Tab-separated table of C-alpha atoms in Angstrom:
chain	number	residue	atom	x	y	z
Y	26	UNK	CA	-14.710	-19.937	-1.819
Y	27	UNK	CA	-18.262	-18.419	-1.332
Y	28	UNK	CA	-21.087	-19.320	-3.932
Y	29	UNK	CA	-21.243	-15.430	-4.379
Y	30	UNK	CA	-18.538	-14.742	-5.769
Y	31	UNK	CA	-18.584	-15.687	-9.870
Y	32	UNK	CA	-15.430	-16.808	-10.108
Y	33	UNK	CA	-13.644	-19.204	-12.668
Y	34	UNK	CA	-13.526	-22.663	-11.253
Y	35	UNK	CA	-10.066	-23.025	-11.466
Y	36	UNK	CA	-9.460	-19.904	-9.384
Y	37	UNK	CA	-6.348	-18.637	-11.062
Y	38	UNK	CA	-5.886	-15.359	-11.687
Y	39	UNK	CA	-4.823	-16.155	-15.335
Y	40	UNK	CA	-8.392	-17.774	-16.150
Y	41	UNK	CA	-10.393	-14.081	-15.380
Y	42	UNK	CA	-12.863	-13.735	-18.351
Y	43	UNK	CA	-11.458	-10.592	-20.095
Y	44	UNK	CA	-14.417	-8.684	-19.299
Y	45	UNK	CA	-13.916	-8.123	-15.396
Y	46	UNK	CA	-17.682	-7.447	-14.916
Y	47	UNK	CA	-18.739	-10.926	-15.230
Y	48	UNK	CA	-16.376	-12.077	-12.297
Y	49	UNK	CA	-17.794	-9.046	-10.025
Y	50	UNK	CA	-18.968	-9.831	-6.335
Y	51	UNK	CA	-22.730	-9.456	-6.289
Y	52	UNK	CA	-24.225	-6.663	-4.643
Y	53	UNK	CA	-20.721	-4.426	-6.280
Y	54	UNK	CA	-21.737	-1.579	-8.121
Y	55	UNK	CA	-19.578	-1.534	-10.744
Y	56	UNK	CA	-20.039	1.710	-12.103
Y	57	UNK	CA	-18.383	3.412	-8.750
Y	58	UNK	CA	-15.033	3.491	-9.079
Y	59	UNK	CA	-12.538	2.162	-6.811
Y	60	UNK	CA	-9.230	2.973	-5.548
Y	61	UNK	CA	-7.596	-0.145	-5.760
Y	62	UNK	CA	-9.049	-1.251	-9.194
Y	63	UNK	CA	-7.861	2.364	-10.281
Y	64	UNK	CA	-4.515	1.910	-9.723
Y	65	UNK	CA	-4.601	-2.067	-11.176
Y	66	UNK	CA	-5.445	0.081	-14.391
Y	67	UNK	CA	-2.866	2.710	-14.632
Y	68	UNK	CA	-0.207	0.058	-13.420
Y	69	UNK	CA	-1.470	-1.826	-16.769
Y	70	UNK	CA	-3.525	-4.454	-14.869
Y	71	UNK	CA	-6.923	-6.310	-16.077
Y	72	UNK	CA	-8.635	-6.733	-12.854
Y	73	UNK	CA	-10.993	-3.636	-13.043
Y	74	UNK	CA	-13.935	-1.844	-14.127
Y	75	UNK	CA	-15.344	-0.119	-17.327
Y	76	UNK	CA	-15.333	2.947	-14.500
Y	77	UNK	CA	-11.955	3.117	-13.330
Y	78	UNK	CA	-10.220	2.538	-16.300
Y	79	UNK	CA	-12.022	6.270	-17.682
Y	80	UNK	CA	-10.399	7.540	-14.289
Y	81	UNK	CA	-7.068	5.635	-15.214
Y	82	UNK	CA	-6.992	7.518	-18.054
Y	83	UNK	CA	-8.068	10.975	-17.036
Y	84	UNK	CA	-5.110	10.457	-14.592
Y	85	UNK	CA	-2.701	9.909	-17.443
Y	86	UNK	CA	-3.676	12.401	-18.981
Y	87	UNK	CA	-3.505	15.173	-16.500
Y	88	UNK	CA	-0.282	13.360	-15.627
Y	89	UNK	CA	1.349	11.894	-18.311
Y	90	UNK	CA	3.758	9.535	-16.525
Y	91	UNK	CA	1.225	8.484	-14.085
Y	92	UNK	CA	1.807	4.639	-15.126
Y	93	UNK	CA	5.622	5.585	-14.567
Y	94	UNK	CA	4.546	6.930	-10.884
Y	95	UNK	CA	3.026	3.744	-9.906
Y	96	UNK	CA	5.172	1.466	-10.971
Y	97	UNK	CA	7.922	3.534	-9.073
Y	98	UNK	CA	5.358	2.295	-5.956
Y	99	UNK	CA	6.031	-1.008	-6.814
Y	100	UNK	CA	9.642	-0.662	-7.217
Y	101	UNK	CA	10.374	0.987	-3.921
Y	102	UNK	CA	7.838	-1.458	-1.981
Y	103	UNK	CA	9.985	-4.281	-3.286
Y	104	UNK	CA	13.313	-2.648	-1.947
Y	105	UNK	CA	11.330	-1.693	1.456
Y	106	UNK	CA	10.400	-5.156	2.088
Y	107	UNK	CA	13.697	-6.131	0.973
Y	108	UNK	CA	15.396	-3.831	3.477
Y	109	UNK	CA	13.099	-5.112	6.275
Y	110	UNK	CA	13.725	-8.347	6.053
Y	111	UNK	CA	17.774	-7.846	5.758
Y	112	UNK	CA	17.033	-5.900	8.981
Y	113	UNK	CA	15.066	-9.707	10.337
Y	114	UNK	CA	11.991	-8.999	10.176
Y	115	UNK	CA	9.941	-11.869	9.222
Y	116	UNK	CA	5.960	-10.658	9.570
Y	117	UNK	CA	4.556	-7.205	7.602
Y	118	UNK	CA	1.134	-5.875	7.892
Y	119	UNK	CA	0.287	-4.427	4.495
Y	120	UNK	CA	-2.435	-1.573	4.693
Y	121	UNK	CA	-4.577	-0.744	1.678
Y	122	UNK	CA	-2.708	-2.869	-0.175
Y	123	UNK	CA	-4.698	-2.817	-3.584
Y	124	UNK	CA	-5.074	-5.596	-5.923
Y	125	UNK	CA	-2.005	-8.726	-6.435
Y	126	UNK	CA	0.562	-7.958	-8.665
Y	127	UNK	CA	3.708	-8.369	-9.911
Y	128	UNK	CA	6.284	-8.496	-6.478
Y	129	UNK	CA	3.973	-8.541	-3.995
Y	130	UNK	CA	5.197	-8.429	-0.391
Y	131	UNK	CA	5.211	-11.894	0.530
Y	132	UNK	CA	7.138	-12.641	-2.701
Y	133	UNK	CA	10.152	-10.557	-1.413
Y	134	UNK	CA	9.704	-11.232	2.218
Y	135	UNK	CA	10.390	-14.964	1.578
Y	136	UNK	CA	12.974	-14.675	-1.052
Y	137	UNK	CA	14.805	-13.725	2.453
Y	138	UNK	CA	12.877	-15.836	4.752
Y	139	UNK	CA	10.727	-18.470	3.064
Y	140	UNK	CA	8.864	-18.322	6.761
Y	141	UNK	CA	8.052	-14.781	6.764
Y	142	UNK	CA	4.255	-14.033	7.433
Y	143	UNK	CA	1.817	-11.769	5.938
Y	144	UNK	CA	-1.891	-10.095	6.355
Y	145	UNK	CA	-2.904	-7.601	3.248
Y	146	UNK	CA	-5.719	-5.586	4.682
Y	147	UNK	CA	-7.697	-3.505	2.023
Y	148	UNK	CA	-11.347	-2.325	2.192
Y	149	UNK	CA	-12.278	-3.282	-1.692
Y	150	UNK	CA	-13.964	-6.604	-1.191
Y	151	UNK	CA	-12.440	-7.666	-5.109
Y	152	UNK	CA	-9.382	-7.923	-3.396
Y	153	UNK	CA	-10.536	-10.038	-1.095
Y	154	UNK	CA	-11.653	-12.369	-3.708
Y	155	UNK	CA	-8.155	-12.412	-5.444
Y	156	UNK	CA	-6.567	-13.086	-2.306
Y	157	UNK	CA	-8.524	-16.297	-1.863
Y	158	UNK	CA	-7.537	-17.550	-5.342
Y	159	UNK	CA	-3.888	-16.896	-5.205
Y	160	UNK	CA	-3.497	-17.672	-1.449
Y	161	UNK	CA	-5.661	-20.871	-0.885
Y	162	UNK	CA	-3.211	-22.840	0.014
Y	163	UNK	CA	-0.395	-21.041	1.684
Y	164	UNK	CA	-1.109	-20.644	5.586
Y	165	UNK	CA	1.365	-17.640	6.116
Y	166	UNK	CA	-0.333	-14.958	4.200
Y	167	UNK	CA	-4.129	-13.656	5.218
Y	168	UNK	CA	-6.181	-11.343	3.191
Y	169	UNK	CA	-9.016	-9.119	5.780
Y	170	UNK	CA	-11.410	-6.680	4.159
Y	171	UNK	CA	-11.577	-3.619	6.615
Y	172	UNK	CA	-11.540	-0.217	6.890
Y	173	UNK	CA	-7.755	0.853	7.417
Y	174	UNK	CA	-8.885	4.111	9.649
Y	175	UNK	CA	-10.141	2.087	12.314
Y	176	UNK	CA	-6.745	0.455	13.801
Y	177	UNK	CA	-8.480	-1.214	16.093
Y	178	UNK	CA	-10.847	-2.919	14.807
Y	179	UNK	CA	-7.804	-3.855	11.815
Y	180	UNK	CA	-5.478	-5.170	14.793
Y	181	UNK	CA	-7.997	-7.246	16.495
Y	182	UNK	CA	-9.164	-8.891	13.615
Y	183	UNK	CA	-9.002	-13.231	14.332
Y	184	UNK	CA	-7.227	-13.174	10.643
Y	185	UNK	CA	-4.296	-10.484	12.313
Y	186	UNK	CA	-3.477	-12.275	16.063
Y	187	UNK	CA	-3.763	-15.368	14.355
Y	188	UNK	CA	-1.268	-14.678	11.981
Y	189	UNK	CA	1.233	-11.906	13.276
Y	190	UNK	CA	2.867	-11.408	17.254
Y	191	UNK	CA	2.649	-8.024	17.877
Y	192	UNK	CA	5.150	-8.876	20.571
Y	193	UNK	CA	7.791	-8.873	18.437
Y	194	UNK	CA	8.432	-6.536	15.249
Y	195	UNK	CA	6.487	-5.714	12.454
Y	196	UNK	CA	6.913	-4.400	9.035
Y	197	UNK	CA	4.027	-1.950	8.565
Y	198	UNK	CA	3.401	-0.739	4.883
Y	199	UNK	CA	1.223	2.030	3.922
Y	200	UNK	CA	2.102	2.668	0.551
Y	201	UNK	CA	0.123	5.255	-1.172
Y	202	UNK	CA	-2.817	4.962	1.404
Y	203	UNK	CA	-2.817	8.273	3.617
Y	204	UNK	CA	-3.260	10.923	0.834
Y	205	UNK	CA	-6.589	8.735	0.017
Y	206	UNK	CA	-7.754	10.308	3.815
Y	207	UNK	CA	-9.093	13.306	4.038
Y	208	UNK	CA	-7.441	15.467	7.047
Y	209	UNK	CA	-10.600	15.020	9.308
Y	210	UNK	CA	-9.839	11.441	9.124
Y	211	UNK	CA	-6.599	12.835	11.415
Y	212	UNK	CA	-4.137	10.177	9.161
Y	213	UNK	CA	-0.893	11.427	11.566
Y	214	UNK	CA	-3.140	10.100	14.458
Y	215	UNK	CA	-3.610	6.881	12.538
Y	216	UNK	CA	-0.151	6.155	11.961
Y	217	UNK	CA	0.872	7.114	15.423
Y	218	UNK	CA	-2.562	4.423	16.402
Y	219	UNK	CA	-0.846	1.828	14.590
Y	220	UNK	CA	2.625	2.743	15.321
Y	221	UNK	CA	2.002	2.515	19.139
Y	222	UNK	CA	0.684	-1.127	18.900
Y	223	UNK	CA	4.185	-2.314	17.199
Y	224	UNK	CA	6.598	-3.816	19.375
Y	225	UNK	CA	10.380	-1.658	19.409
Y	226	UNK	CA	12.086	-2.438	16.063
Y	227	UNK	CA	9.159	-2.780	13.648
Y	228	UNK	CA	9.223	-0.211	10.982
Y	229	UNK	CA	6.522	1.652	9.335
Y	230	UNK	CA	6.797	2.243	5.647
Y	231	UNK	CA	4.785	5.201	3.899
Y	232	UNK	CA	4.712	6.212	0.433
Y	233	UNK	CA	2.307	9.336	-0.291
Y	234	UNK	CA	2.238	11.904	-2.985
Y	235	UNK	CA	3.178	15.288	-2.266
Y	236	UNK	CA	1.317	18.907	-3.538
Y	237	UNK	CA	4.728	20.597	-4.893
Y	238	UNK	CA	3.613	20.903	-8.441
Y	239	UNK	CA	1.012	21.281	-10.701
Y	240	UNK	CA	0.838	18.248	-12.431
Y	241	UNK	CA	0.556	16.890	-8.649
Y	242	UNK	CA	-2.276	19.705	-7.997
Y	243	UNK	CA	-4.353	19.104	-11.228
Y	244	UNK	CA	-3.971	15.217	-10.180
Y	245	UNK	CA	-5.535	15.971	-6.730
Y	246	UNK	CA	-8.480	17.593	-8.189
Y	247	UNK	CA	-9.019	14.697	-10.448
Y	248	UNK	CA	-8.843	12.003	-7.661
Y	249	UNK	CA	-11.097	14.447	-5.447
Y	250	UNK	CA	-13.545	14.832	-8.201
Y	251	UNK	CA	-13.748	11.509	-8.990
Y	252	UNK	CA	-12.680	9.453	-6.251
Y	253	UNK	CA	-13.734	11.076	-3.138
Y	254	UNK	CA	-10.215	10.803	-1.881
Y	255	UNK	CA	-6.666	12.221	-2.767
Y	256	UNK	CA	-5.503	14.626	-0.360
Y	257	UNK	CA	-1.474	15.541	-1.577
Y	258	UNK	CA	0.436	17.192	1.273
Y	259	UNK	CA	3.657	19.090	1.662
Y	260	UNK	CA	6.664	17.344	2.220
Y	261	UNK	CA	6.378	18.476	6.231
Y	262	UNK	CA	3.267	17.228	6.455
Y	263	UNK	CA	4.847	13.279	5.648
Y	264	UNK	CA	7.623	14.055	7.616
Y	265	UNK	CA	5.764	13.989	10.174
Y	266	UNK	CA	3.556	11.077	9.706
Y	267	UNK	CA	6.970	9.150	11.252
Y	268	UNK	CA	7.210	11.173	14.272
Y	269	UNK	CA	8.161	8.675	17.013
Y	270	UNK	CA	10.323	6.767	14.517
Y	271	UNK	CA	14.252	7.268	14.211
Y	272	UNK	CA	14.160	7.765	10.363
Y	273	UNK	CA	15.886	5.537	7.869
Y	274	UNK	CA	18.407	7.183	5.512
Y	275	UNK	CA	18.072	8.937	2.910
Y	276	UNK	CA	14.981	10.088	5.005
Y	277	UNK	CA	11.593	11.348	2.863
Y	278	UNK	CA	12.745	11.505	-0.866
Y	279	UNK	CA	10.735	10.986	-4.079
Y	280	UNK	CA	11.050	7.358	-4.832
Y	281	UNK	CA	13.633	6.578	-7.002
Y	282	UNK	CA	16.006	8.616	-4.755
Y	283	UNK	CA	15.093	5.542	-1.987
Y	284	UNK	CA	17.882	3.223	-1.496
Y	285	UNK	CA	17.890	2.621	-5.295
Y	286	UNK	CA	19.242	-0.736	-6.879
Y	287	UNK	CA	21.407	1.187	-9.235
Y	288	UNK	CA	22.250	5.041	-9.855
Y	289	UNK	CA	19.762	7.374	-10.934
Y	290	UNK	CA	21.316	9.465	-13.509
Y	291	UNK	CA	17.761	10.070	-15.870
Y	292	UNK	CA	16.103	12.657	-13.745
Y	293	UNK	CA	13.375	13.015	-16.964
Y	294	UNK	CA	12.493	9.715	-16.120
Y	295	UNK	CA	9.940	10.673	-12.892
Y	296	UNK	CA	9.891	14.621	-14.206
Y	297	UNK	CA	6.639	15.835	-12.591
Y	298	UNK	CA	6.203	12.582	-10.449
Y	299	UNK	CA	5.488	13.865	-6.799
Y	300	UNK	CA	5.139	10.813	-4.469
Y	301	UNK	CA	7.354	10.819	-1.718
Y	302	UNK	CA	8.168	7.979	0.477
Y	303	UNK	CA	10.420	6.898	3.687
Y	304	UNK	CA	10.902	4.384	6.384
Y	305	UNK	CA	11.080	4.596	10.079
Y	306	UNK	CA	12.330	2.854	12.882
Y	307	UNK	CA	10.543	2.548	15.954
Y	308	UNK	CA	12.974	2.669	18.665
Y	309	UNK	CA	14.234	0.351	21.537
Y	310	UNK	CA	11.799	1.154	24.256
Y	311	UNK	CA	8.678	1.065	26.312
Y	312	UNK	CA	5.727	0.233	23.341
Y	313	UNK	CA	4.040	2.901	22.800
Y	314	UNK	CA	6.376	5.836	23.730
Y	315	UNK	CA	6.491	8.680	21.741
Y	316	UNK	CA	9.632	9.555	20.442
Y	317	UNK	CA	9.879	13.475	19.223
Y	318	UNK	CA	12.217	14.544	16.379
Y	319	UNK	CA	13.026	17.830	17.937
C-alpha cells in the first residue's frame, strides 16, 4: 500500500483508530462530506467523517427510519447477487459501491461460486484504501476509483478487462447510485452506455429512491443541500432506466416487496421508506440492441 495513505500497519479494518480522521488520505478534505462515508454512517458504520455523520443525522431526522432504508439496500443487494448467481453468473461490476460492509457482493457471489469475480468501482478514494486492506490477497476482486458517469473510461480501465470478459455476462449493480446524478448528467443514457457493452444475459440491477412522499421530498432537499446530489424520481422515471431489459418479476417494487426471503406481513416496518429497486435481463441478441418495452 502507498506511503500516503496513514493506515494501521496491520491493514485490517478492525485496527482503524476510532477517530477516522487520523487514517484520512492526504490531500482529503475532511470537512466535505461524502456520499459513500454518509451512508457508512446511517448504516451504523465507523469509517467516516466528523462531516457526514451531522448529515447522517439530519437524514434521520427528516426521515426517521433512514438507517431502516439502508439496510433494506443491503438486504435486497444480497438477494440480487444471490439471484444472479443461481441464474450462473459468475463476474458483477459493482458501481458506486460505497464503503465494505457487512455482505458485500463477492461474499454472496462465492457462497454460490467460490470462483466468481468482482471489480467495485466508486469515486471516493477512502474506499479505495479499504479495498486494498480487505482485498490484498484475493486476485478475483479489484477495487478502481473513477467517476461512474463516464462508462467508458470505467470499462476500459486495465483493473476491469483484466478482471471481467465482457464477452460473456455480467451482473451490473447500481444500487442507490443514479438518484446521486443530476438529470443533465442524462443517468437513462448511462445505464443504456453500460447496458450496451454487456454481453446477452447479464443483468443490470438498480436500486434508487423514488419522490412519492414527503418524507422522500424533505430527504431530497437535505441531500441537495448538503450533498450536491440526490435527485428522487417517479416510479416511471426508474422504470425506464431498464428499457432494453426483459424485466425480472415482481418488476420495480420498494425493496422489501423484492423476491423477499420470507413474507412481509409488517408494512410499518419501511412506512415512509421510498427506494425502489428491480432487475433486468438483457436479452438473447445482437450486443447492443435496444430492446423497447412497448
Amino acid at each position: 500500500m502507498s506511503d500516503e495513505w496513514r493506515v494501521p500497519s496491520s491493514g485490517g479494518v478492525d485496527d482503524w483508530p476510532e477517530e477516522p480522521e487520523a487514517w484520512a488520505p492526504t490531500g482529503i478534505d475532511v470537512g466535505v462530506p461524502s456520499v459513500a462515508r454518509v451512508y457508512d454512517a446511517i448504516l451504523g458504520g465507523k469509517d467516516h467523517f466528523a462531516v457526514d455523520r451531522v448529515i447522517a443525522d439530519k437524514a434521520m431526522a427528516a426521515m426517521p427510519n433512514a438507517r431502516v432504508g439502508a439496510r433494506l439496500n443491503r438486504a435486497v443487494l444480497e438477494r440480487g447477487v444471490r439471484y444472479m448467481a443461481e441464474c450462473g453468473i459468475d463476474q458483477f461490476l459493482d458501481l458506486g459501491s460505497g464503503l465494505p460492509t457487512v455482505r458485500n457482493t463477492h461474499e454472496v457471489a462465492r457462497e454460490h461460486n467460490p470462483e466468481a469475480r468482482v471489480v467495485y468501482v466508486d469515486n471516493d478514494p477512502i474506499v479505495l484504501a479499504h479495498g486494498r486492506a480487505l482485498l490484498a490477497e484475493n486476485d478475483r476482486t479489484r477495487v478502481v476509483t473513477a467517476d461512474v458517469r463516464d462508462a467508458r473510461d470505467v470499462l476500459s480501465r486495465p483493473e476491469v478487462a483484466e478482471l471481467l470478459d465482457l464477452e460473456r455476462p455480467v451482473g451490473l449493480l447500481l444500487l442507490a447510485v443514479l438518484h446521486h446524478l443530476a438529470d443533465e448528467d442524462d443517468p437513462a443514457g448511462l445505464v443504456r452506455a453500460y447496458r450496451e457493452a454487456l454481453a446477452p444475459g447479464s443483468f443490470v440491477f438498480i436500486t434508487h429512491f423514488s419522490d412519492a412522499t414527503p418524507e422522500g421530498r424533505e430527504l431530497e432537499r437535505l441531500f441537495l443541500s448538503t450533498l450536491g446530489s440526490g435527485r428522487f424520481r417517479s416510479r416511471e422515471t426508474i422504470e425506464s432506466f431498464f428499457e432494453g431489459t426483459e424485466p425480472v418479476e415482481p418488476g420495480v417494487v420498494f425493496l422489501p416487496h423484492w423476491r423477499p426471503d420470507t413474507p412481509v406481513r409488517d408494512e410499518s416496518a419501511y412506512a415512509g421508506l421510498t427506494m425502489l429497486g428491480g432487475l433486468g435481463r438483457v436479452p438473447d441478441g445482437r450486443r447492443g440492441r435496444a430492446h423497447s418495452r412497448s
